[in-house]
């Protein structure tokens, strides 16, 4: 049995697979700091190429938002992700896991996402110290 691109031979999905990142996708990163999960960043850049910073004028397929409690207003940051996001794009909100410095309660995300115009669809383990919530614009609200 051969492994497909981004999938290990033992059948375990790679980080890039779990995030739905495909070659050629344009991915923007917000909230980068020295505590981010470098293995995740490497997996995503290996798949999609360079991650754009938040000053980009490009339309993006995905946004990686690294957020820690105390980083500022989460609602405002979520709203900021919508401007460059393609109509079928996805926001990955990465937060420290429970027990880690900067942990954000999942209920805060559940509460703020709809107010910001986003809907949470799933969560994934994004590394040793990070969890990721997948947020999308609800179908009826998408840009044409």
Tab-separated table of C-alpha atoms in Angstrom:
chain	number	residue	atom	x	y	z
A	1	UNK	CA	0.000	0.000	0.000
A	2	UNK	CA	1.445	3.382	-0.945
A	3	UNK	CA	1.065	6.527	1.099
A	4	UNK	CA	-0.693	9.450	-0.535
A	5	UNK	CA	0.774	12.943	-0.414
A	6	UNK	CA	0.728	14.202	3.150
A	7	UNK	CA	-0.397	10.868	4.613
A	8	UNK	CA	1.959	8.631	6.525
A	9	UNK	CA	2.306	4.990	5.517
A	10	UNK	CA	0.733	3.906	8.806
A	11	UNK	CA	-2.490	5.708	7.860
A	12	UNK	CA	-2.069	8.584	10.310
A	13	UNK	CA	-3.147	11.865	8.759
A	14	UNK	CA	-0.504	14.587	8.662
A	15	UNK	CA	-1.018	17.956	10.289
A	16	UNK	CA	-1.506	19.573	6.881
A	17	UNK	CA	-4.193	16.976	6.081
A	18	UNK	CA	-6.008	17.629	9.352
A	19	UNK	CA	-6.032	21.325	8.525
A	20	UNK	CA	-7.272	20.725	4.963
A	21	UNK	CA	-4.334	22.632	3.491
A	22	UNK	CA	-3.594	21.745	-0.130
A	23	UNK	CA	-0.747	22.751	-2.459
A	24	UNK	CA	-1.370	26.161	-3.974
A	25	UNK	CA	-3.597	27.426	-1.152
A	26	UNK	CA	-2.880	30.930	0.103
A	27	UNK	CA	-2.512	30.886	3.895
A	28	UNK	CA	-2.213	33.937	6.148
A	29	UNK	CA	-0.856	33.812	9.687
A	30	UNK	CA	-1.778	36.172	12.522
A	31	UNK	CA	-0.506	36.249	16.099
A	32	UNK	CA	2.857	34.628	15.404
A	33	UNK	CA	5.230	34.590	18.375
A	34	UNK	CA	8.121	32.419	19.543
A	35	UNK	CA	5.748	30.014	21.323
A	36	UNK	CA	3.899	28.793	18.205
A	37	UNK	CA	4.116	25.133	17.210
A	38	UNK	CA	6.972	25.068	14.712
A	39	UNK	CA	6.186	21.503	13.609
A	40	UNK	CA	2.695	22.612	12.553
A	41	UNK	CA	4.044	25.690	10.754
A	42	UNK	CA	6.620	23.547	8.946
A	43	UNK	CA	3.958	21.038	7.862
A	44	UNK	CA	1.740	23.807	6.511
A	45	UNK	CA	4.527	25.643	4.698
A	46	UNK	CA	5.772	22.351	3.219
A	47	UNK	CA	2.277	21.828	1.791
A	48	UNK	CA	1.158	25.357	0.805
A	49	UNK	CA	4.341	27.388	0.653
A	50	UNK	CA	5.170	30.563	2.514
A	51	UNK	CA	2.653	31.788	5.089
A	52	UNK	CA	1.623	35.382	4.448
A	53	UNK	CA	1.579	37.875	7.298
A	54	UNK	CA	-1.459	39.825	8.388
A	55	UNK	CA	-0.472	42.867	6.302
A	56	UNK	CA	-1.147	41.051	3.027
A	57	UNK	CA	-3.593	42.443	0.486
A	58	UNK	CA	-4.184	39.011	-1.053
A	59	UNK	CA	-7.377	37.011	-0.774
A	60	UNK	CA	-6.548	33.954	1.323
A	61	UNK	CA	-7.923	30.422	1.500
A	62	UNK	CA	-7.076	29.970	5.171
A	63	UNK	CA	-6.109	32.063	8.179
A	64	UNK	CA	-4.063	30.702	11.066
A	65	UNK	CA	-4.803	32.837	14.109
A	66	UNK	CA	-2.535	32.094	17.076
A	67	UNK	CA	-4.329	33.515	20.105
A	68	UNK	CA	-3.487	33.431	23.785
A	69	UNK	CA	-5.557	34.813	26.641
A	70	UNK	CA	-4.328	38.376	27.050
A	71	UNK	CA	-3.415	38.895	23.358
A	72	UNK	CA	-6.118	41.521	22.951
A	73	UNK	CA	-9.761	41.425	21.943
A	74	UNK	CA	-10.514	38.015	20.430
A	75	UNK	CA	-13.746	39.271	18.859
A	76	UNK	CA	-11.884	42.040	16.985
A	77	UNK	CA	-9.205	39.607	15.836
A	78	UNK	CA	-11.820	37.183	14.500
A	79	UNK	CA	-13.526	40.016	12.618
A	80	UNK	CA	-10.138	41.011	11.139
A	81	UNK	CA	-9.753	37.504	9.688
A	82	UNK	CA	-12.866	37.963	7.542
A	83	UNK	CA	-11.581	40.779	5.333
A	84	UNK	CA	-8.932	38.814	3.388
A	85	UNK	CA	-10.790	35.480	3.579
A	86	UNK	CA	-12.107	33.907	0.379
A	87	UNK	CA	-15.818	33.069	0.387
A	88	UNK	CA	-15.156	29.401	1.060
A	89	UNK	CA	-12.115	30.036	3.265
A	90	UNK	CA	-11.482	28.766	6.762
A	91	UNK	CA	-10.110	30.332	9.931
A	92	UNK	CA	-8.068	28.124	12.227
A	93	UNK	CA	-8.087	29.621	15.716
A	94	UNK	CA	-5.110	28.156	17.562
A	95	UNK	CA	-5.150	28.452	21.351
A	96	UNK	CA	-2.990	26.942	24.097
A	97	UNK	CA	-4.329	23.690	25.526
A	98	UNK	CA	-5.815	23.539	29.027
A	99	UNK	CA	-3.161	23.917	31.701
A	100	UNK	CA	-0.859	25.922	29.398
A	101	UNK	CA	-0.135	29.614	29.824
A	102	UNK	CA	-2.601	31.701	27.808
A	103	UNK	CA	-5.309	28.992	27.681
A	104	UNK	CA	-8.646	30.197	26.315
A	105	UNK	CA	-11.829	28.504	27.516
A	106	UNK	CA	-13.628	26.725	24.637
A	107	UNK	CA	-16.871	28.392	25.772
A	108	UNK	CA	-15.337	31.794	24.970
A	109	UNK	CA	-14.705	30.679	21.395
A	110	UNK	CA	-18.191	29.169	21.105
A	111	UNK	CA	-19.680	32.442	22.336
A	112	UNK	CA	-17.590	34.885	20.270
A	113	UNK	CA	-17.387	33.107	16.907
A	114	UNK	CA	-21.067	33.611	15.875
A	115	UNK	CA	-20.972	37.238	17.023
A	116	UNK	CA	-17.944	37.758	14.746
A	117	UNK	CA	-19.763	36.121	11.818
A	118	UNK	CA	-18.150	32.695	12.063
A	119	UNK	CA	-19.363	29.197	12.855
A	120	UNK	CA	-17.231	26.576	14.614
A	121	UNK	CA	-17.271	23.250	12.770
A	122	UNK	CA	-14.625	21.169	14.550
A	123	UNK	CA	-11.538	21.144	16.737
A	124	UNK	CA	-8.250	19.349	16.194
A	125	UNK	CA	-5.128	18.611	18.172
A	126	UNK	CA	-2.622	21.049	16.692
A	127	UNK	CA	0.469	19.863	18.511
A	128	UNK	CA	1.795	19.288	21.991
A	129	UNK	CA	0.656	22.652	23.386
A	130	UNK	CA	-2.020	23.891	20.959
A	131	UNK	CA	-5.623	23.152	20.009
A	132	UNK	CA	-7.271	24.486	16.872
A	133	UNK	CA	-10.896	25.413	16.278
A	134	UNK	CA	-12.036	25.366	12.645
A	135	UNK	CA	-14.227	28.401	11.948
A	136	UNK	CA	-16.078	29.156	8.713
A	137	UNK	CA	-18.459	31.793	7.459
A	138	UNK	CA	-21.956	30.242	7.543
A	139	UNK	CA	-23.175	29.297	4.035
A	140	UNK	CA	-25.912	31.938	3.843
A	141	UNK	CA	-23.431	34.689	4.747
A	142	UNK	CA	-20.630	33.896	2.298
A	143	UNK	CA	-19.222	36.419	-0.146
A	144	UNK	CA	-20.224	35.869	-3.745
